[in-house]
XYZ file of C-alpha atoms in Angstrom:
420
model
C -49.059 21.914 -29.283
C -45.975 23.644 -27.864
C -46.394 21.850 -24.534
C -46.628 18.513 -26.311
C -43.542 19.269 -28.401
C -41.617 20.334 -25.312
C -42.653 17.185 -23.485
C -41.571 14.984 -26.414
C -38.253 16.734 -26.708
C -37.646 16.499 -22.976
C -38.304 12.756 -23.237
C -35.673 12.510 -26.011
C -33.242 14.540 -23.895
C -33.797 12.205 -20.951
C -33.222 9.161 -23.158
C -30.009 10.612 -24.549
C -28.797 11.555 -21.065
C -29.549 8.030 -19.908
C -27.326 6.682 -22.670
C -24.619 9.073 -21.590
C -24.634 7.617 -18.084
C -22.023 5.042 -19.274
C -18.758 6.954 -18.845
C -16.950 5.326 -21.779
C -19.856 6.039 -24.117
C -20.160 9.619 -22.879
C -16.508 10.341 -23.511
C -16.493 8.883 -26.995
C -19.775 10.195 -28.360
C -19.595 13.733 -27.065
C -15.907 14.260 -27.785
C -16.261 13.323 -31.446
C -18.865 16.052 -31.760
C -21.821 14.332 -33.413
C -24.043 14.107 -30.332
C -23.453 17.555 -28.821
C -25.196 19.389 -31.688
C -28.176 17.033 -31.309
C -28.432 17.843 -27.630
C -28.201 21.558 -28.166
C -30.638 21.469 -31.083
C -33.194 19.809 -28.858
C -32.381 22.165 -26.032
C -32.797 25.192 -28.288
C -36.361 24.133 -29.052
C -37.175 23.698 -25.376
C -35.815 26.959 -23.994
C -32.490 28.182 -25.413
C -34.178 29.859 -28.350
C -37.286 28.899 -30.306
C -37.465 31.290 -33.269
C -38.274 29.685 -36.622
C -35.096 31.040 -38.223
C -32.976 28.949 -35.915
C -34.064 25.654 -37.438
C -34.280 25.525 -41.204
C -33.585 22.847 -43.745
C -30.406 23.857 -45.454
C -28.818 23.275 -48.851
C -25.095 22.865 -48.359
C -22.520 24.302 -50.704
C -19.456 22.605 -52.086
C -16.077 23.787 -53.308
C -12.937 22.406 -54.938
C -10.771 24.922 -53.074
C -7.997 23.318 -51.001
C -8.664 24.351 -47.403
C -5.925 21.987 -46.170
C -8.144 20.256 -43.645
C -7.973 16.749 -42.194
C -9.710 14.039 -44.213
C -12.395 13.430 -41.604
C -13.334 17.141 -41.221
C -16.157 18.569 -43.342
C -15.193 21.473 -45.614
C -16.601 24.933 -44.950
C -19.819 25.962 -46.591
C -19.158 27.962 -49.787
C -22.105 29.833 -51.355
C -22.769 29.282 -55.029
C -22.686 33.004 -55.793
C -19.124 33.411 -54.507
C -17.004 30.355 -55.375
C -13.561 30.097 -53.849
C -10.526 30.698 -56.073
C -6.866 31.287 -55.065
C -6.911 34.550 -57.020
C -9.922 35.879 -55.151
C -8.410 34.873 -51.839
C -5.179 36.690 -52.650
C -7.064 39.833 -53.650
C -8.988 39.619 -50.382
C -5.736 39.314 -48.417
C -4.420 42.532 -49.916
C -7.689 44.363 -49.245
C -7.962 43.044 -45.673
C -4.714 44.769 -44.680
C -5.064 47.918 -46.790
C -5.868 51.204 -44.964
C -6.954 52.709 -48.290
C -10.168 50.779 -47.891
C -11.229 53.095 -45.025
C -12.713 56.506 -45.690
C -9.893 58.476 -44.091
C -7.130 55.959 -44.914
C -6.279 55.303 -41.249
C -7.526 51.728 -40.669
C -7.913 48.398 -42.374
C -9.764 45.223 -41.374
C -6.399 44.096 -40.014
C -6.310 47.041 -37.580
C -8.851 45.262 -35.373
C -7.817 41.702 -36.292
C -4.148 40.942 -35.568
C -2.810 37.631 -36.787
C -0.594 37.001 -33.745
C -3.734 37.247 -31.594
C -5.754 34.854 -33.719
C -7.066 37.906 -35.577
C -8.569 39.415 -32.415
C -7.056 42.669 -31.074
C -6.379 42.189 -27.379
C -8.568 45.017 -26.100
C -12.085 45.066 -24.702
C -13.670 47.337 -27.326
C -11.999 48.561 -30.539
C -12.098 52.080 -31.898
C -13.230 52.883 -35.444
C -11.395 54.940 -38.031
C -13.019 58.206 -36.864
C -12.343 57.577 -33.168
C -15.722 56.180 -32.143
C -15.652 53.253 -29.747
C -17.442 50.180 -31.003
C -19.988 48.315 -28.910
C -18.689 44.782 -29.393
C -15.399 42.988 -28.825
C -13.364 42.039 -31.925
C -13.657 38.279 -32.442
C -10.874 35.974 -33.581
C -11.202 34.743 -37.154
C -9.832 31.191 -37.005
C -12.349 28.909 -38.728
C -14.889 31.717 -39.045
C -15.852 29.968 -42.299
C -17.758 27.445 -40.164
C -19.955 30.030 -38.438
C -23.709 29.891 -38.918
C -23.940 33.673 -38.377
C -21.150 36.196 -38.302
C -21.645 38.801 -35.584
C -22.273 38.700 -31.848
C -26.000 39.405 -31.957
C -27.404 39.474 -35.507
C -29.217 36.360 -36.675
C -29.847 37.778 -40.157
C -26.181 37.995 -41.220
C -25.665 34.467 -42.528
C -23.277 35.437 -45.354
C -19.701 36.618 -44.977
C -20.198 38.871 -47.991
C -23.206 40.555 -46.369
C -21.415 40.768 -43.032
C -18.792 43.047 -44.543
C -21.371 45.763 -44.983
C -21.152 46.305 -41.237
C -17.454 47.266 -40.863
C -17.421 48.944 -44.299
C -20.567 51.046 -44.182
C -21.672 51.213 -40.526
C -22.476 54.720 -39.277
C -23.484 54.170 -35.653
C -20.693 53.756 -34.737
C -18.396 54.298 -37.691
C -15.857 51.539 -38.355
C -14.041 51.843 -41.697
C -16.147 54.805 -42.626
C -17.169 54.069 -46.223
C -20.165 56.184 -47.234
C -21.853 57.725 -50.279
C -19.580 60.741 -50.225
C -16.286 58.821 -50.362
C -16.954 55.409 -51.870
C -16.114 56.494 -55.407
C -12.852 58.007 -54.158
C -11.989 54.738 -52.400
C -12.622 52.733 -55.575
C -10.468 55.178 -57.486
C -7.605 54.722 -55.029
C -7.628 51.005 -55.656
C -8.303 51.058 -59.410
C -5.365 53.385 -60.057
C -2.949 50.989 -58.357
C -1.318 48.776 -60.950
C -1.019 45.904 -58.444
C -4.749 45.979 -57.802
C -5.473 46.211 -61.509
C -3.734 42.859 -61.888
C -5.248 41.352 -58.730
C -8.816 42.298 -59.656
C -8.351 41.099 -63.268
C -7.055 37.736 -62.028
C -9.844 37.350 -59.449
C -12.625 38.379 -61.814
C -11.450 37.340 -65.310
C -14.937 37.538 -66.767
C -15.433 41.169 -65.782
C -13.042 42.653 -68.359
C -11.412 44.754 -65.657
C -8.284 45.094 -67.763
C -10.356 46.605 -70.536
C -11.735 49.632 -68.735
C -14.481 48.130 -66.577
C -14.631 49.521 -63.037
C -14.161 47.596 -59.845
C -17.005 47.682 -57.332
C -17.773 46.991 -53.671
C -19.470 43.703 -54.449
C -16.154 42.363 -55.747
C -14.398 43.844 -52.719
C -16.859 42.171 -50.286
C -16.702 38.855 -52.133
C -12.906 38.757 -52.163
C -12.712 39.765 -48.507
C -15.174 36.980 -47.700
C -13.073 34.530 -49.705
C -9.894 35.459 -47.836
C -11.546 35.198 -44.429
C -13.224 31.911 -45.439
C -9.759 30.545 -46.275
C -8.622 31.108 -42.654
C -9.125 27.439 -41.775
C -6.803 25.304 -39.683
C -6.942 22.235 -37.475
C -3.396 22.087 -36.163
C -3.838 22.637 -32.445
C -2.600 20.049 -29.905
C -6.218 18.962 -29.438
C -6.487 18.202 -33.163
C -3.318 16.089 -33.090
C -4.766 14.162 -30.151
C -8.023 13.588 -32.041
C -5.986 12.379 -35.011
C -4.350 9.669 -32.928
C -1.361 11.245 -31.158
C -2.019 10.269 -27.551
C 0.915 12.346 -26.387
C -0.370 15.576 -27.946
C -2.178 16.458 -24.725
C -0.780 16.494 -21.199
C -2.436 14.529 -18.441
C -3.841 17.785 -17.100
C -5.325 18.667 -20.490
C -6.896 15.226 -20.798
C -8.542 15.655 -17.409
C -9.696 19.093 -18.484
C -11.138 17.649 -21.676
C -13.202 15.153 -19.676
C -14.500 18.040 -17.559
C -15.321 20.138 -20.607
C -17.359 17.347 -22.184
C -19.113 16.447 -18.922
C -22.501 17.251 -17.449
C -20.736 18.802 -14.447
C -19.627 21.876 -16.363
C -21.913 21.571 -19.402
C -19.437 23.583 -21.516
C -20.031 21.422 -24.590
C -23.747 22.227 -24.811
C -22.930 25.664 -26.222
C -19.383 25.004 -27.413
C -19.521 21.500 -28.831
C -18.716 19.944 -32.161
C -15.460 20.070 -34.092
C -15.395 23.879 -34.081
C -16.365 24.239 -30.398
C -19.490 26.260 -31.123
C -23.070 25.091 -31.630
C -23.444 27.932 -34.139
C -21.759 25.910 -36.894
C -22.505 25.014 -40.511
C -20.390 23.326 -43.132
C -20.533 21.619 -46.518
C -22.500 18.683 -45.135
C -25.003 20.692 -43.114
C -28.620 19.691 -43.602
C -30.419 21.684 -40.928
C -29.288 25.252 -40.343
C -28.761 26.012 -36.648
C -28.028 29.480 -35.234
C -28.485 29.403 -31.458
C -27.992 32.429 -29.246
C -27.562 32.196 -25.482
C -27.765 34.451 -22.431
C -24.915 33.550 -20.089
C -25.837 35.761 -17.157
C -23.461 38.707 -17.585
C -25.988 41.403 -16.676
C -29.423 41.881 -15.116
C -29.692 45.643 -14.749
C -33.363 45.880 -13.791
C -33.920 42.441 -12.351
C -35.989 41.607 -15.430
C -33.149 40.580 -17.777
C -31.942 43.869 -19.250
C -28.416 44.370 -20.526
C -26.865 47.833 -21.187
C -28.898 49.857 -23.659
C -27.721 49.442 -27.233
C -25.900 46.231 -26.384
C -28.664 43.805 -25.539
C -27.852 41.131 -28.068
C -30.545 39.560 -30.197
C -33.181 41.761 -28.561
C -31.855 44.729 -30.514
C -33.252 43.123 -33.671
C -36.217 41.037 -32.529
C -37.636 43.270 -29.790
C -38.553 40.143 -27.818
C -38.008 40.388 -24.081
C -36.776 36.804 -23.944
C -33.959 37.702 -26.373
C -32.381 40.269 -24.078
C -28.751 39.295 -23.464
C -28.652 36.496 -26.056
C -25.444 36.339 -28.084
C -23.899 33.834 -30.483
C -21.616 31.265 -28.830
C -18.165 31.896 -30.303
C -15.797 29.134 -31.261
C -13.310 28.382 -28.488
C -10.511 27.697 -30.920
C -7.533 29.987 -30.205
C -9.345 31.150 -27.059
C -6.005 31.436 -25.220
C -4.854 34.320 -27.410
C -8.129 36.150 -28.051
C -8.671 37.783 -24.636
C -10.497 39.721 -23.311
C -13.700 37.719 -23.483
C -17.474 38.082 -23.921
C -19.328 40.386 -26.324
C -18.185 43.485 -24.465
C -14.712 42.279 -23.499
C -15.667 42.573 -19.828
C -13.860 39.416 -18.662
C -10.095 39.582 -18.935
C -8.756 36.091 -18.341
C -9.633 32.421 -18.820
C -9.476 32.005 -15.045
C -12.210 34.638 -14.677
C -14.275 32.961 -17.426
C -14.226 29.681 -15.506
C -15.155 31.503 -12.283
C -18.044 33.194 -14.081
C -19.559 29.927 -15.257
C -18.812 28.184 -11.957
C -20.839 30.882 -10.226
C -23.738 30.451 -12.656
C -23.388 34.031 -13.910
C -22.007 37.360 -12.712
C -22.635 38.449 -9.140
C -23.505 42.157 -8.702
C -20.503 44.340 -9.482
C -19.592 47.464 -11.486
C -18.311 47.483 -15.086
C -17.083 50.821 -16.482
C -18.966 52.658 -13.762
C -22.257 50.857 -14.355
C -23.814 48.407 -11.901
C -24.344 45.039 -13.568
C -27.177 43.697 -11.481
C -27.258 40.023 -10.516
C -26.638 38.105 -13.722
C -27.044 34.845 -11.886
C -30.756 35.634 -11.580
C -31.301 36.823 -15.148
C -34.647 35.310 -16.240
C -33.333 34.777 -19.782
C -30.160 32.973 -18.694
C -29.533 29.652 -20.396
C -30.294 26.565 -18.346
C -26.776 25.378 -19.159
C -25.326 28.199 -17.004
C -26.352 26.697 -13.701
C -23.012 26.828 -11.939
C -20.715 24.052 -10.738
C -18.010 23.291 -8.192
C -14.451 22.441 -9.141
C -11.292 22.004 -7.116
C -8.366 24.318 -7.770
C -6.671 21.548 -9.734
C -9.789 20.853 -11.786
C -10.074 24.524 -12.720
C -6.490 24.511 -13.869
C -7.062 21.301 -15.816
C -9.991 22.897 -17.608
C -7.979 25.987 -18.457
C -5.111 23.839 -19.704
C -7.517 21.989 -21.983
C -8.783 25.278 -23.417
C -5.167 26.217 -24.132
C -4.802 23.000 -26.117
C -7.163 24.587 -28.668
C -4.475 27.166 -29.578
C -3.272 26.788 -33.131
C 0.115 28.501 -33.180
C 0.681 27.557 -36.795
C -2.370 29.577 -37.853
C -1.152 32.605 -35.964
C 2.071 32.526 -37.978
C 0.851 31.186 -41.339
C 2.196 33.276 -44.222
C -0.968 32.589 -46.207
C -2.822 34.937 -43.867
C -0.057 37.483 -43.272
C -0.064 41.170 -44.218
C 1.264 41.426 -47.815
C 1.961 45.138 -47.422
C 4.475 44.814 -44.596
């Protein structure tokens, strides 16, 4: 049955690739983003990931909240149990930047997510509020509302509200350090603040918070999710080009765009669609897709292993084929969210291009540990096969990636720290 399905899907892939042989058609169909998800969905079933949870019929959510997005862009998915309201977003903004939300009052969400860096933090691995180093690089938050899942290697976290349990309550390692011994104290800190009394009452008018009812962590998580979900913007040079401004991109960036959406580099297979990630859902989503890919960073034992405790999807599924599989992040704002990869082990865009051009990481040492030959990782995605580019072509590709930088987002007062 599986062999027959794989054969059928390979036939469809071949037919689609044949259509893409016409250069004009290839440029138009892939660039607009509707065909790339189809290709990757088919590819996921034939080798990039075949778990049942990756492909589910999905009931999309709707919202009347003004995300300020272009008319032809689908709105983010909004769950029915946490509707968007301006009041809830504003409460979430205050909480996001408030160090009182951590157990020892030393860090906030904003400590590891800096607006000027696209809400990344500019370092390989962040440190939690108690001084423990985290295992994963802090991701940028632009358009995180469009993610299918919300961490590097956890396919079960499909809700922003649920995702917040990780930084809030995680113990190994500790991030914000909320636990059973201090959570009531944290709630008390907030509830005794007259500003928060007003913010919570406005965000949750049916909870009678101004009549003695207590705030709770569900409200905190929901409002944080609402604020982060509001971090939507499509104001990069690339977006202006897509909206009809032919001068929004330089000639070099246009050449780089053609390379990005080509079969030579195959970048778009994992980073396609309007949000430049195949792990995308929105208000019009019908089939839920949450692909994870191994891009050949490590191969410690020659059998696909990544560093212990940081092996991606394998940490949850226990399946050997899931070693080293991580969620493909959106490339929006990629210019300002260095260093790159789940462990921050690649410092520059130039090195990222070299990595994929080589088809994975050649044997080297990272933080004193030998990496093995990632190019030969048995779990590596078929899309990471390597390619050859001239020096100019590499620069063109990098310049295109820089066209995805949304400077307006990185300065937008709607997302700024209200406590500063």
